[in-house]
Amino acid sequence: MIKNPLLEKYWNEKVSTLATLNAVSIPDPLKERHRLYSLCLMAITHHYWNGLKKGRDGEYPWNPDPATAGGKYLRDDYRGHNIAAFAVDKRGLVIDFEFNHNRLLNSSAEHAEARLVRRIYGLTQINDAWDVASPSAPATDDYNTFEEVTLYTTLESCSQCSGVMALARVREVIFLQTDPGMYMIGNILRNLTEKTALESPLPVPGSMFDFSFFTELDTAFEGFTKEVMTKPFYKSPAGKVDNSPSVTSFLCTALAYDIYARAAKALNDLADGTTQLLFPDAKPVDRAGKEVTNGLTNAETLKEVLGFRDYAVQKGRRATPHGG
Ligand SMILES: [Zn+2]
């Protein structure tokens, strides 16, 4: 006897039914908004890129000579996988961002999304610190802090982060690359959680808003998983080779770096007018699909993400020795 009605619904179905979500159609002006935030997140990740997953010694056959421009970034010390997340509020303002810090904190659970959710809970509770008068920041109930928050992450979320985001009731999670190792847990949790309780965020792959870099990353990673069998990711000084088709190894290659570099350039092209917004006056919509009247237009969103990018690359060290 299954006590959970949603689980019961899927109990005798195929797994594919449980892991599939109904297609969501995103209007073109909203697609453009998603692309702006996505480009910004890739630009920040690109700025802080590090590639020496296995340390400074040994060889990285997928990467160029460290003396070259691209090689310089790929040679930076490894503090975490090149994965980042940021959160956007109902109006379209960027709240904050975080990196993956697995390596820096010597823990395989230090993912960007879970770190970000915890960081934002910390920010919302700042008003109850001793001797802080901030009437403009009223206390937020822990169950509605994230209900209108969209979280962007460069890589599809794992079960830990999907669980944390479900407990926080994050509205939706936009991801810019598929991680096949995460067995579509975001979809599965979305189907198994109830609207009225701790509903898991709606997972939105970049393909749903025509984000070309999403397809590029997925295609390049697929190529990497095949080619790495004959062209190792790493050769240690002792001659040990790493042929693992790992997504975090892929995210240390020039292949991935180049895609991030082009995304960073695409944002610069919008900034200097080389390319133009198609829907500069469009506004965001809330969870119910209603236009947010004081929301940022797409033109204002471009300014917002450029400002946030500059903040993140100049000051956003997150109290850790991320290199610049
Ligand atoms: Zn995770």
Short mmCIF file of C-alpha atoms and ligand atoms in Angstrom, two decimals:
data_model
loop_
_atom_site.label_atom_id
_atom_site.label_comp_id
_atom_site.label_asym_id
_atom_site.label_seq_id
_atom_site.Cartn_x
_atom_site.Cartn_y
_atom_site.Cartn_z
CA MET A 1 0.00 0.00 0.00
CA ILE A 2 1.56 3.30 -1.11
CA LYS A 3 0.55 6.21 1.08
CA ASN A 4 1.74 8.97 -1.24
CA PRO A 5 -0.89 9.66 -3.94
CA LEU A 6 1.62 11.12 -6.42
CA LEU A 7 3.95 8.16 -6.10
CA GLU A 8 0.97 5.84 -6.41
CA LYS A 9 0.03 7.52 -9.69
CA TYR A 10 3.38 6.50 -11.19
CA TRP A 11 3.80 3.18 -9.36
CA ASN A 12 2.78 0.94 -12.25
CA GLU A 13 3.93 3.26 -15.03
CA LYS A 14 7.16 3.18 -17.00
CA VAL A 15 10.09 5.09 -15.48
CA SER A 16 10.08 7.28 -18.59
CA THR A 17 6.62 8.58 -17.60
CA LEU A 18 7.89 9.58 -14.17
CA ALA A 19 10.98 11.28 -15.65
CA THR A 20 9.13 13.23 -18.35
CA LEU A 21 7.57 16.65 -17.89
CA ASN A 22 4.94 18.23 -20.08
CA ALA A 23 6.62 20.60 -22.52
CA VAL A 24 6.43 24.22 -21.40
CA SER A 25 6.15 26.83 -24.09
CA ILE A 26 8.04 30.01 -23.27
CA PRO A 27 7.01 33.22 -25.12
CA ASP A 28 9.81 34.79 -27.19
CA PRO A 29 10.23 37.91 -24.98
CA LEU A 30 10.76 35.66 -21.93
CA LYS A 31 13.19 33.48 -23.85
CA GLU A 32 15.27 36.60 -24.44
CA ARG A 33 15.32 37.33 -20.67
CA HIS A 34 16.50 33.79 -19.90
CA ARG A 35 19.27 34.19 -22.47
CA LEU A 36 20.49 37.44 -20.86
CA TYR A 37 20.82 35.88 -17.40
CA SER A 38 22.39 32.75 -18.91
CA LEU A 39 25.03 34.75 -20.81
CA CYS A 40 25.87 36.67 -17.63
CA LEU A 41 26.32 33.48 -15.61
CA MET A 42 28.57 32.01 -18.30
CA ALA A 43 30.59 35.26 -18.43
CA ILE A 44 31.21 35.10 -14.66
CA THR A 45 32.15 31.41 -14.84
CA HIS A 46 34.47 32.20 -17.75
CA HIS A 47 36.20 34.93 -15.75
CA TYR A 48 36.95 32.61 -12.84
CA TRP A 49 37.85 29.59 -14.99
CA ASN A 50 40.37 27.12 -13.65
CA GLY A 51 41.57 24.02 -15.38
CA LEU A 52 44.21 22.15 -13.41
CA LYS A 53 41.83 19.48 -12.08
CA LYS A 54 44.68 17.11 -11.27
CA GLY A 55 47.23 19.66 -10.14
CA ARG A 56 50.04 21.57 -11.79
CA ASP A 57 52.17 18.57 -12.71
CA GLY A 58 51.48 16.18 -15.53
CA GLU A 59 49.98 16.73 -18.96
CA TYR A 60 46.55 17.88 -20.13
CA PRO A 61 46.28 16.69 -23.75
CA TRP A 62 42.97 18.54 -24.27
CA ASN A 63 44.41 21.91 -23.35
CA PRO A 64 46.67 24.35 -25.18
CA ASP A 65 50.12 25.46 -24.18
CA PRO A 66 49.80 27.36 -20.87
CA ALA A 67 51.87 30.18 -22.39
CA THR A 68 49.00 31.07 -24.77
CA ALA A 69 46.07 33.32 -23.85
CA GLY A 70 43.53 30.52 -23.41
CA GLY A 71 46.09 28.31 -21.75
CA LYS A 72 46.66 30.91 -19.11
CA TYR A 73 43.14 30.41 -17.74
CA LEU A 74 43.26 26.68 -18.12
CA ARG A 75 46.40 26.72 -16.02
CA ASP A 76 44.82 28.44 -13.02
CA ASP A 77 44.77 26.47 -9.77
CA TYR A 78 41.76 24.26 -9.24
CA ARG A 79 39.40 25.29 -6.47
CA GLY A 80 36.16 23.78 -7.64
CA HIS A 81 34.54 22.61 -10.80
CA ASN A 82 33.77 25.38 -13.28
CA ILE A 83 30.11 25.46 -12.29
CA ALA A 84 28.21 28.48 -10.99
CA ALA A 85 24.67 29.41 -10.03
CA PHE A 86 22.81 32.64 -9.45
CA ALA A 87 19.36 33.60 -8.24
CA VAL A 88 16.97 36.17 -9.73
CA ASP A 89 13.99 37.66 -7.87
CA LYS A 90 10.45 38.33 -9.06
CA ARG A 91 11.32 41.78 -10.48
CA GLY A 92 14.35 40.43 -12.31
CA LEU A 93 17.08 41.64 -9.96
CA VAL A 94 20.03 39.30 -9.42
CA ILE A 95 20.14 38.39 -5.72
CA ASP A 96 23.48 36.63 -5.47
CA PHE A 97 25.72 33.94 -6.93
CA GLU A 98 27.86 31.02 -5.83
CA PHE A 99 30.42 28.62 -7.24
CA ASN A 100 30.97 24.94 -6.89
CA HIS A 101 33.70 24.55 -4.26
CA ASN A 102 34.13 20.79 -4.09
CA ARG A 103 37.88 20.91 -4.34
CA LEU A 104 38.51 23.98 -2.24
CA LEU A 105 36.51 22.58 0.70
CA ASN A 106 37.55 19.00 0.04
CA SER A 107 33.93 17.83 -0.12
CA SER A 108 32.03 16.35 -3.03
CA ALA A 109 28.82 18.00 -1.76
CA GLU A 110 29.86 21.67 -2.15
CA HIS A 111 27.72 22.36 -5.21
CA ALA A 112 26.84 25.86 -6.37
CA GLU A 113 23.04 25.62 -6.11
CA ALA A 114 22.95 24.23 -2.55
CA ARG A 115 25.59 26.75 -1.44
CA LEU A 116 23.57 29.56 -3.03
CA VAL A 117 20.28 28.60 -1.34
CA ARG A 118 22.01 28.52 2.05
CA ARG A 119 23.73 31.82 1.36
CA ILE A 120 20.43 33.53 0.50
CA TYR A 121 18.75 32.19 3.64
CA GLY A 122 21.65 33.83 5.49
CA LEU A 123 21.00 37.12 3.68
CA THR A 124 17.28 37.11 4.53
CA GLN A 125 18.06 36.65 8.20
CA ILE A 126 20.51 39.52 8.37
CA ASN A 127 17.78 41.77 9.77
CA ASP A 128 17.58 39.80 13.00
CA ALA A 129 21.26 40.24 13.80
CA TRP A 130 22.05 42.15 17.00
CA ASP A 131 21.78 45.92 16.74
CA VAL A 132 20.90 46.02 13.07
CA ALA A 133 18.02 48.32 12.20
CA SER A 134 16.78 47.55 8.72
CA PRO A 135 13.02 48.10 8.52
CA SER A 136 13.31 47.90 4.74
CA ALA A 137 14.17 44.22 4.98
CA PRO A 138 11.27 42.55 6.80
CA ALA A 139 11.75 39.02 8.10
CA THR A 140 10.86 36.41 5.53
CA ASP A 141 9.16 33.15 6.32
CA ASP A 142 11.45 30.24 5.47
CA TYR A 143 8.79 28.70 3.23
CA ASN A 144 8.25 31.72 1.00
CA THR A 145 11.75 33.12 0.66
CA PHE A 146 12.23 31.49 -2.74
CA GLU A 147 8.70 31.15 -4.07
CA GLU A 148 9.26 33.75 -6.79
CA VAL A 149 12.98 33.07 -7.22
CA THR A 150 14.44 31.64 -10.42
CA LEU A 151 17.77 29.90 -10.05
CA TYR A 152 20.18 29.65 -13.00
CA THR A 153 22.88 27.00 -12.93
CA THR A 154 25.47 26.19 -15.57
CA LEU A 155 25.05 22.42 -15.13
CA GLU A 156 21.91 20.33 -14.54
CA SER A 157 21.30 19.84 -10.83
CA CYS A 158 22.05 16.69 -8.83
CA SER A 159 19.80 15.02 -6.27
CA GLN A 160 21.31 16.96 -3.35
CA CYS A 161 20.70 20.36 -4.96
CA SER A 162 17.29 19.38 -6.34
CA GLY A 163 16.31 18.35 -2.81
CA VAL A 164 17.60 21.56 -1.27
CA MET A 165 15.79 23.62 -3.93
CA ALA A 166 12.58 21.66 -3.35
CA LEU A 167 12.76 22.28 0.41
CA ALA A 168 13.31 25.98 -0.32
CA ARG A 169 10.44 25.97 -2.86
CA VAL A 170 12.53 27.63 -5.57
CA ARG A 171 10.19 28.53 -8.44
CA GLU A 172 12.23 27.19 -11.36
CA VAL A 173 15.77 26.09 -12.14
CA ILE A 174 17.28 26.98 -15.49
CA PHE A 175 20.26 24.84 -16.53
CA LEU A 176 22.73 25.47 -19.34
CA GLN A 177 24.11 21.97 -19.85
CA THR A 178 22.68 18.48 -19.39
CA ASP A 179 24.36 16.21 -16.85
CA PRO A 180 23.38 12.68 -17.90
CA GLY A 181 24.82 11.38 -14.62
CA MET A 182 21.97 13.02 -12.68
CA TYR A 183 19.29 10.65 -14.09
CA MET A 184 16.72 13.45 -14.60
CA ILE A 185 16.21 13.77 -10.87
CA GLY A 186 14.85 17.33 -11.30
CA ASN A 187 12.02 16.05 -13.51
CA ILE A 188 11.31 13.10 -11.23
CA LEU A 189 11.08 15.30 -8.12
CA ARG A 190 8.90 17.81 -9.92
CA ASN A 191 6.45 15.04 -10.78
CA LEU A 192 6.47 13.63 -7.26
CA THR A 193 6.01 16.84 -5.28
CA GLU A 194 2.74 18.62 -4.70
CA LYS A 195 1.90 22.18 -5.64
CA THR A 196 0.50 22.91 -2.21
CA ALA A 197 3.44 21.52 -0.27
CA LEU A 198 7.18 21.57 -1.00
CA GLU A 199 6.94 21.62 -4.77
CA SER A 200 10.25 20.99 -6.49
CA PRO A 201 11.33 23.73 -8.93
CA LEU A 202 10.40 23.42 -12.59
CA PRO A 203 13.55 22.33 -14.44
CA VAL A 204 14.07 24.33 -17.65
CA PRO A 205 16.86 23.25 -20.01
CA GLY A 206 18.49 25.95 -22.15
CA SER A 207 17.03 24.32 -25.26
CA MET A 208 13.58 25.56 -24.16
CA PHE A 209 14.66 29.15 -24.73
CA ASP A 210 16.79 28.52 -27.83
CA PHE A 211 20.08 29.04 -26.02
CA SER A 212 22.62 27.97 -28.63
CA PHE A 213 25.39 27.44 -26.07
CA PHE A 214 23.26 24.75 -24.39
CA THR A 215 23.33 22.66 -27.56
CA GLU A 216 27.01 23.41 -28.07
CA LEU A 217 27.92 22.26 -24.55
CA ASP A 218 25.86 19.07 -24.80
CA THR A 219 27.30 18.24 -28.23
CA ALA A 220 30.89 18.99 -27.19
CA PHE A 221 30.52 16.92 -24.01
CA GLU A 222 29.15 13.97 -25.98
CA GLY A 223 32.16 14.18 -28.31
CA PHE A 224 34.48 14.37 -25.31
CA THR A 225 33.02 11.21 -23.73
CA LYS A 226 33.89 9.24 -26.87
CA GLU A 227 37.25 10.77 -27.73
CA VAL A 228 38.61 10.71 -24.18
CA MET A 229 38.95 6.92 -24.48
CA THR A 230 41.80 7.40 -26.96
CA LYS A 231 42.90 10.91 -26.00
CA PRO A 232 43.17 10.96 -22.20
CA PHE A 233 42.09 13.99 -20.18
CA TYR A 234 45.26 13.78 -18.07
CA LYS A 235 48.59 11.99 -17.89
CA SER A 236 50.30 12.01 -14.48
CA PRO A 237 54.09 12.41 -14.16
CA ALA A 238 54.19 8.70 -13.22
CA GLY A 239 52.48 7.86 -16.51
CA LYS A 240 48.99 7.12 -15.18
CA VAL A 241 46.29 8.16 -17.64
CA ASP A 242 42.77 9.43 -16.90
CA ASN A 243 40.29 8.34 -19.56
CA SER A 244 37.19 9.00 -17.49
CA PRO A 245 34.28 10.57 -19.43
CA SER A 246 33.62 12.88 -16.48
CA VAL A 247 31.60 16.07 -16.99
CA THR A 248 33.85 17.94 -14.57
CA SER A 249 36.90 16.89 -16.60
CA PHE A 250 35.15 18.13 -19.74
CA LEU A 251 34.61 21.44 -17.89
CA CYS A 252 38.39 21.76 -17.58
CA THR A 253 39.09 21.45 -21.29
CA ALA A 254 39.72 24.15 -23.87
CA LEU A 255 36.66 22.72 -25.65
CA ALA A 256 34.37 23.92 -22.85
CA TYR A 257 36.41 27.06 -22.19
CA ASP A 258 36.00 28.24 -25.78
CA ILE A 259 32.21 27.92 -25.58
CA TYR A 260 32.18 29.95 -22.35
CA ALA A 261 34.48 32.53 -23.95
CA ARG A 262 32.05 32.97 -26.85
CA ALA A 263 29.13 33.37 -24.42
CA ALA A 264 31.09 36.07 -22.59
CA LYS A 265 31.67 37.77 -25.95
CA ALA A 266 27.97 37.52 -26.88
CA LEU A 267 27.16 39.51 -23.72
CA ASN A 268 29.79 42.11 -24.64
CA ASP A 269 28.27 42.37 -28.12
CA LEU A 270 24.91 43.26 -26.56
CA ALA A 271 26.62 45.73 -24.23
CA ASP A 272 28.37 47.67 -26.99
CA GLY A 273 25.47 47.54 -29.45
CA THR A 274 27.04 45.08 -31.91
CA THR A 275 23.86 43.02 -31.43
CA GLN A 276 20.45 44.28 -30.33
CA LEU A 277 17.67 43.09 -28.07
CA LEU A 278 14.54 42.01 -29.94
CA PHE A 279 12.12 42.73 -27.07
CA PRO A 280 13.61 45.63 -25.07
CA ASP A 281 10.27 46.55 -23.44
CA ALA A 282 9.21 43.05 -22.32
CA LYS A 283 8.64 42.48 -18.59
CA PRO A 284 8.89 39.38 -16.40
CA VAL A 285 5.90 37.35 -15.28
CA ASP A 286 5.28 35.87 -11.83
CA ARG A 287 4.64 32.27 -10.83
CA ALA A 288 1.01 32.63 -11.90
CA GLY A 289 2.01 33.99 -15.33
CA LYS A 290 0.96 37.59 -14.53
CA GLU A 291 3.18 40.47 -15.67
CA VAL A 292 5.21 41.98 -12.84
CA THR A 293 4.37 45.69 -13.13
CA ASN A 294 7.51 46.97 -11.41
CA GLY A 295 9.66 44.31 -13.06
CA LEU A 296 12.74 45.14 -15.12
CA THR A 297 12.21 45.36 -18.86
CA ASN A 298 14.57 43.33 -21.02
CA ALA A 299 16.57 46.53 -21.71
CA GLU A 300 16.84 47.15 -17.95
CA THR A 301 17.71 43.48 -17.44
CA LEU A 302 20.66 43.85 -19.81
CA LYS A 303 21.95 46.73 -17.65
CA GLU A 304 21.30 44.68 -14.51
CA VAL A 305 23.28 41.66 -15.71
CA LEU A 306 26.15 43.82 -16.97
CA GLY A 307 26.32 45.54 -13.59
CA PHE A 308 26.18 42.23 -11.78
CA ARG A 309 28.86 40.73 -13.99
CA ASP A 310 31.18 43.65 -13.22
CA TYR A 311 30.49 43.33 -9.49
CA ALA A 312 31.04 39.57 -9.58
CA VAL A 313 34.35 39.73 -11.42
CA GLN A 314 35.70 42.66 -9.41
CA LYS A 315 34.53 41.91 -5.88
CA GLY A 316 32.71 38.61 -5.85
CA ARG A 317 35.40 36.50 -4.24
CA ARG A 318 32.91 34.87 -1.90
CA ALA A 319 35.49 34.92 0.90
CA THR A 320 37.52 32.34 -0.93
CA PRO A 321 40.73 32.60 -2.90
CA HIS A 322 39.14 32.44 -6.34
CA GLY A 323 41.73 33.69 -8.75
CA GLY A 324 41.05 36.56 -11.14
ZN ZN B 1 24.38 19.50 -6.90
#
